[in-house]
């Protein structure tokens, strides 16, 4: 079962995901439409600690977080192509927009699990 909510709201995950295997789709930034599919793997007791953390934990991921306001999937794909092509007329402007001097500093395939979990814990 996939939960669907009518729009922006605040709720506890326990209110929409009752048990393991249930899923929800979360849309971040309704202009860019970043969809995240979330699956509840396991329900732990309230006092449980997992991977040294009592908050949600990311177990795996793939790819770098796209920059804010880059235009959704299609905009991010275009940005990656532009950064990879020094002959593109937008290349320098996109580097400047990202705050980069060298295109090699932009790695869309990078994923740092420890960094993600630091952010979930509020350490960053």
GROMACS .gro file of C-alpha atoms in nm:
model
  124
    1UNK     CA    1   0.000   0.000   0.000
    2UNK     CA    2   0.123   0.351  -0.083
    3UNK     CA    3  -0.009   0.639   0.131
    4UNK     CA    4  -0.125   0.956  -0.048
    5UNK     CA    5  -0.179   1.280   0.141
    6UNK     CA    6  -0.359   1.583  -0.006
    7UNK     CA    7  -0.075   1.834   0.018
    8UNK     CA    8   0.175   1.997   0.254
    9UNK     CA    9   0.112   1.893   0.613
   10UNK     CA   10   0.279   1.777   0.929
   11UNK     CA   11   0.223   1.429   1.061
   12UNK     CA   12   0.396   1.145   1.241
   13UNK     CA   13   0.516   0.864   1.018
   14UNK     CA   14   0.332   0.621   1.247
   15UNK     CA   15   0.008   0.790   1.135
   16UNK     CA   16   0.059   0.688   0.772
   17UNK     CA   17   0.291   0.386   0.785
   18UNK     CA   18   0.139   0.122   1.010
   19UNK     CA   19   0.379  -0.163   0.952
   20UNK     CA   20   0.684  -0.298   0.773
   21UNK     CA   21   0.658  -0.305   0.396
   22UNK     CA   22   0.428  -0.005   0.373
   23UNK     CA   23   0.541   0.281   0.152
   24UNK     CA   24   0.476   0.648   0.097
   25UNK     CA   25   0.580   0.894  -0.169
   26UNK     CA   26   0.706   1.229  -0.046
   27UNK     CA   27   0.727   1.521  -0.286
   28UNK     CA   28   0.983   1.785  -0.196
   29UNK     CA   29   0.956   2.122  -0.367
   30UNK     CA   30   0.631   2.119  -0.558
   31UNK     CA   31   0.787   2.338  -0.830
   32UNK     CA   32   1.072   2.098  -0.904
   33UNK     CA   33   0.876   1.784  -0.805
   34UNK     CA   34   1.145   1.581  -0.632
   35UNK     CA   35   0.966   1.256  -0.546
   36UNK     CA   36   1.103   1.028  -0.275
   37UNK     CA   37   0.971   0.677  -0.229
   38UNK     CA   38   1.000   0.574   0.136
   39UNK     CA   39   0.955   0.217   0.256
   40UNK     CA   40   0.917   0.127   0.622
   41UNK     CA   41   1.162  -0.157   0.679
   42UNK     CA   42   1.118  -0.220   1.050
   43UNK     CA   43   0.945  -0.074   1.356
   44UNK     CA   44   1.172  -0.053   1.659
   45UNK     CA   45   1.078   0.010   2.022
   46UNK     CA   46   1.087   0.381   2.119
   47UNK     CA   47   1.408   0.340   2.318
   48UNK     CA   48   1.595   0.150   2.044
   49UNK     CA   49   1.928   0.273   1.915
   50UNK     CA   50   2.030   0.181   1.561
   51UNK     CA   51   2.373   0.257   1.420
   52UNK     CA   52   2.441   0.477   1.724
   53UNK     CA   53   2.132   0.688   1.663
   54UNK     CA   54   1.781   0.708   1.805
   55UNK     CA   55   1.653   0.896   1.499
   56UNK     CA   56   1.572   0.766   1.151
   57UNK     CA   57   1.876   0.617   0.983
   58UNK     CA   58   1.961   0.602   0.615
   59UNK     CA   59   2.080   0.251   0.530
   60UNK     CA   60   2.177   0.315   0.167
   61UNK     CA   61   2.157   0.570  -0.108
   62UNK     CA   62   2.276   0.659  -0.454
   63UNK     CA   63   2.399   0.985  -0.604
   64UNK     CA   64   2.464   1.333  -0.476
   65UNK     CA   65   2.186   1.558  -0.356
   66UNK     CA   66   2.089   1.788  -0.644
   67UNK     CA   67   2.132   2.162  -0.583
   68UNK     CA   68   1.824   2.356  -0.472
   69UNK     CA   69   1.609   2.504  -0.748
   70UNK     CA   70   1.790   2.331  -1.033
   71UNK     CA   71   1.464   2.250  -1.213
   72UNK     CA   72   1.370   1.899  -1.106
   73UNK     CA   73   1.482   1.582  -1.284
   74UNK     CA   74   1.512   1.742  -1.627
   75UNK     CA   75   1.692   2.051  -1.493
   76UNK     CA   76   1.940   1.839  -1.297
   77UNK     CA   77   2.008   1.621  -1.602
   78UNK     CA   78   2.074   1.937  -1.805
   79UNK     CA   79   2.298   2.081  -1.532
   80UNK     CA   80   2.508   1.762  -1.524
   81UNK     CA   81   2.550   1.773  -1.903
   82UNK     CA   82   2.643   2.143  -1.896
   83UNK     CA   83   2.903   2.099  -1.620
   84UNK     CA   84   3.057   1.802  -1.803
   85UNK     CA   85   3.092   1.998  -2.129
   86UNK     CA   86   3.340   2.290  -2.113
   87UNK     CA   87   3.233   2.397  -2.463
   88UNK     CA   88   2.871   2.450  -2.352
   89UNK     CA   89   2.787   2.821  -2.352
   90UNK     CA   90   2.631   2.787  -2.005
   91UNK     CA   91   2.928   2.596  -1.856
   92UNK     CA   92   3.097   2.888  -1.676
   93UNK     CA   93   2.768   3.036  -1.557
   94UNK     CA   94   2.663   2.701  -1.405
   95UNK     CA   95   3.000   2.661  -1.232
   96UNK     CA   96   2.957   3.007  -1.084
   97UNK     CA   97   2.597   2.930  -0.979
   98UNK     CA   98   2.721   2.617  -0.799
   99UNK     CA   99   3.007   2.813  -0.641
  100UNK     CA  100   3.268   2.593  -0.809
  101UNK     CA  101   3.591   2.686  -0.982
  102UNK     CA  102   3.664   2.343  -1.125
  103UNK     CA  103   3.405   2.107  -1.277
  104UNK     CA  104   3.585   1.810  -1.118
  105UNK     CA  105   3.454   1.939  -0.781
  106UNK     CA  106   3.103   1.842  -0.898
  107UNK     CA  107   3.047   1.466  -0.865
  108UNK     CA  108   2.680   1.376  -0.920
  109UNK     CA  109   2.757   1.009  -0.847
  110UNK     CA  110   2.896   1.081  -0.499
  111UNK     CA  111   2.703   0.953  -0.199
  112UNK     CA  112   2.830   0.983   0.157
  113UNK     CA  113   2.622   0.768   0.392
  114UNK     CA  114   2.790   0.908   0.706
  115UNK     CA  115   2.715   1.264   0.596
  116UNK     CA  116   2.350   1.180   0.530
  117UNK     CA  117   2.313   1.024   0.875
  118UNK     CA  118   2.485   1.326   1.035
  119UNK     CA  119   2.220   1.545   0.871
  120UNK     CA  120   1.941   1.318   0.996
  121UNK     CA  121   2.080   1.347   1.350
  122UNK     CA  122   2.099   1.725   1.314
  123UNK     CA  123   2.478   1.725   1.347
  124UNK     CA  124   2.530   1.930   1.033
   0.00000   0.00000   0.00000
